[in-house]
RNA sequence: GCCCGGGUGGUGGAACUGGUAGACACAGGGGACUUAAAAUCCCCUGGGCCUUGUGCCCGUGCGGGUUCGAGUCCCGCCCCGGGCACCA
């Protein structure tokens, strides 16, 4: 008898799979397609446990569906552009490309050691010219359509690193890398017009309800932040201009007592000139403008404002309203101007108290009299309008509509919708990214690089000094000729945010070598959308929103008719050690390689599937994985213990002629198959693995009772074991293929059909009849299954132990749950 | 503050649609085998009580409620995790 030797068999089967190209897939209209995708990794150097968990889950799904007759696309690749590569270049002098490709090499070997069923012929790296050239082409088309544009915008800028930082790279107002203060700078930056799709991105979420985690849907909803309201124009007193405000509470417009403008608002300079002490006020405004944006966005940051000296006119009341500049007003949101109603907005209330501005109540709640003199906070609830002219007495929700209608009629306002979502800033002043394919000509201005000149390649050599954008310093790259006039021109040196690459890689997988466009329409029509996407919840908004947006853009550019890329989403939890995320700094990293070394890949995969349901965080346990290894050894001994007897016999057997133990074994097997099938369908891998363990325990008990001399019995057991092995295949594929072959079979379990179970044999002959008296369990009785209600009642009532509880009492009623339970209600 | 999750033994987690709470595993205790150890196998393992039984009582964050019956449904709290947050 062979001992379970994971390393030997894993190496053997991985080689066999590779040689037979078992994971290669093609479009095939004869079979239903299934696109199973896991988020591709950043090639940071080594695979970590989080990846192994993610990909183990994906592999079960892919292998299961393939065995169920689907044509499964299961690709893998590399999200290969990004800052760590450039940091490595700065720190160790390795070229980002060398660093990245070496990491890919290593991580690919690690993934292969884990036995995942990827079609490696579809592998892609986003830093390949063949990949990013198509991204440049799509960019040009977006530019043409106005979906990509350049504008001056306030951004986070680190003086020391001489580069723009994304919001998430600003930690507590400081640069995450050099810890120097981040300032706000107005810079020309490239944006994608994601706001144009705000409504569609919001509505699209409805289609995904039930198939994406609710949490992710809600996060995207919040992020998009649609709010309905109105825009109202306030004329400036003594100036032929007006201020437009956005408000969600047009019903409170009669309560406006001042106006707040964002410091960046373009009218501010002009208004301040109306103040007698222009210079002093301008100084104050400048001070507010210099407050870092990141700090201004914090809740605790002190709210302050400056009176501009100017007034505007409330179009409803004709009242003069003072105009303030306030640091809490965001220029990017709404119109950058807010009508302040201190009685009904807490922020305005606090501001009014601070600067001693009037408070005017215009909404009265029922059964309560609001008095501006005694109010301690704003009343933001509903009520009836007062002090509001012809709208007095109206319920405020009604008044919203009436006031909007009135304004639209008179032409100084309208109902409108605003979003929190901003356009996507995609410029990065970094080397290791996709170059933005435009040039600047002194004569022609900004000129797109013609398509036939793509790709705009990253220059191989660039100085990685740690300051400034290396691309700017490569003369050969920067200096070029204008495609329009042939004159001297400068290249754009910004590269694209790496989230752009990950926004369409799933399309590229469908035809990764296609050289006539980003992807082959036919292949995409066949494979897309992704049927099951699996990855970490940390991408709930960023990547998953960008990818949805980009898909809609590709659709509108005519590349596809898919408008939601991921039909279903599973967000797996993190892998923790000692209750926290694994990290080098905390020294609690468990290295997958060392675990594979110790137990083999199958054990590692099995533990990650068993230790927690996929969507929950998983606590790594050295003892836990040990338990999984012991289980596989026990299972191995069970399945191979009589292998020489089993190998020679057929599979057809006569159930009726089996021994009791044989019958029991067959029934256990079919019940197991039923349970595992149902669990895998629902992604409940942890309970599926538990079912295998339970099965193994029971079969060990039966082992000595089974008649190993009887041919019919042997045939039955062989059939059972083969079915079990097939069901194990998605979980522990090397183990399964080895036992499959020891049982005398050719080929791979992955090419076999998922085992069917016989419903007849999953039925219990006997049940435990639970008898309750007044809802408390008082007896458990072994009884044949399928009894009628009357028979169950009879058994219950006549039971000795039950009699004790019901004698001398009157039975009020008896509730029967067929095949399960009887509850006798007595008084 | 708002919005999502979640709270079950010493631990990770089970429990279909309201019907036996604690499957499976880990840890712990006891035993078998062994000169010994490892490996393996067997038994016990939520708390309490006594009359040691096929026993009784309590027990799924807390307090109420609905129901013959609640971990599961409803109401009100507490705690933990995550997300958003001066968004007008």
Coordinates of C-alpha atoms (C1' of nucleotides) in Angstrom, one line a residue, chain A residues 218-219 247-248 296-297 301 303 330 333 338 347 420 611 613 623 630 634 684 686 693-694 697 772 776 778 780 801 815 820 823, chain B residues 3-4 12-16 19-21 23-27 40-41 54-58 68-69 82-88:
Chain A
X218 CA -24.5 50.2 -1.2
X219 CA -21.0 51.4 -1.2
X247 CA -30.0 72.8 -2.7
X248 CA -31.9 69.7 -1.7
X296 CA -10.7 71.0 5.0
X297 CA -12.5 67.7 4.3
X301 CA -11.7 71.2 11.0
X303 CA -15.6 76.1 10.1
X330 CA -16.7 72.5 -1.7
X333 CA -19.8 69.8 -5.4
X338 CA -24.8 77.3 -0.9
X347 CA -24.0 73.6 9.6
X420 CA -21.1 63.2 -5.4
X611 CA -11.6 27.2 7.8
X613 CA -17.1 30.5 4.6
X623 CA -3.1 23.4 14.0
X630 CA -4.4 14.4 8.8
X634 CA -7.2 9.2 6.6
X684 CA -20.4 26.8 0.8
X686 CA -16.5 24.9 4.3
X693 CA -14.8 14.5 6.7
X694 CA -18.0 13.2 8.2
X697 CA -15.4 9.1 9.7
X772 CA -41.9 17.8 22.4
X776 CA -39.6 21.1 25.1
X778 CA -38.9 15.1 26.0
X780 CA -36.2 11.0 20.8
X801 CA -41.4 8.7 28.6
X815 CA -48.5 19.7 16.0
X820 CA -39.3 15.1 12.1
X823 CA -45.2 18.7 19.7
Chain B
rC3 C1' -25.4 53.2 5.9
rC4 C1' -24.0 48.0 5.6
rG12 C1' -12.6 28.4 13.9
rG13 C1' -17.3 27.5 12.7
rA14 C1' -22.5 24.2 11.8
rA15 C1' -28.0 24.6 12.1
rC16 C1' -32.8 23.9 4.9
rG19 C1' -39.0 22.6 14.3
rU20 C1' -33.3 17.9 18.0
rA21 C1' -28.5 24.3 19.2
rA23 C1' -22.3 19.2 12.7
rC24 C1' -17.1 19.3 11.2
rA25 C1' -12.4 20.7 12.9
rC26 C1' -8.9 22.8 16.4
rA27 C1' -7.3 23.0 21.4
rU40 C1' -2.4 5.9 14.5
rC41 C1' -6.9 4.3 17.0
rU54 C1' -33.3 7.4 27.7
rG55 C1' -32.8 12.6 34.4
rC56 C1' -34.0 17.9 35.4
rC57 C1' -32.9 23.2 35.0
rC58 C1' -30.2 27.1 32.4
rC68 C1' -47.6 25.2 20.0
rG69 C1' -42.3 26.1 19.2
rG82 C1' -16.3 47.7 7.7
rG83 C1' -17.8 51.8 4.5
rC84 C1' -19.3 56.9 4.0
rA85 C1' -19.1 61.6 6.3
rC86 C1' -18.9 69.6 6.4
rC87 C1' -22.2 66.7 -0.2
rA88 C1' -25.7 72.0 0.7

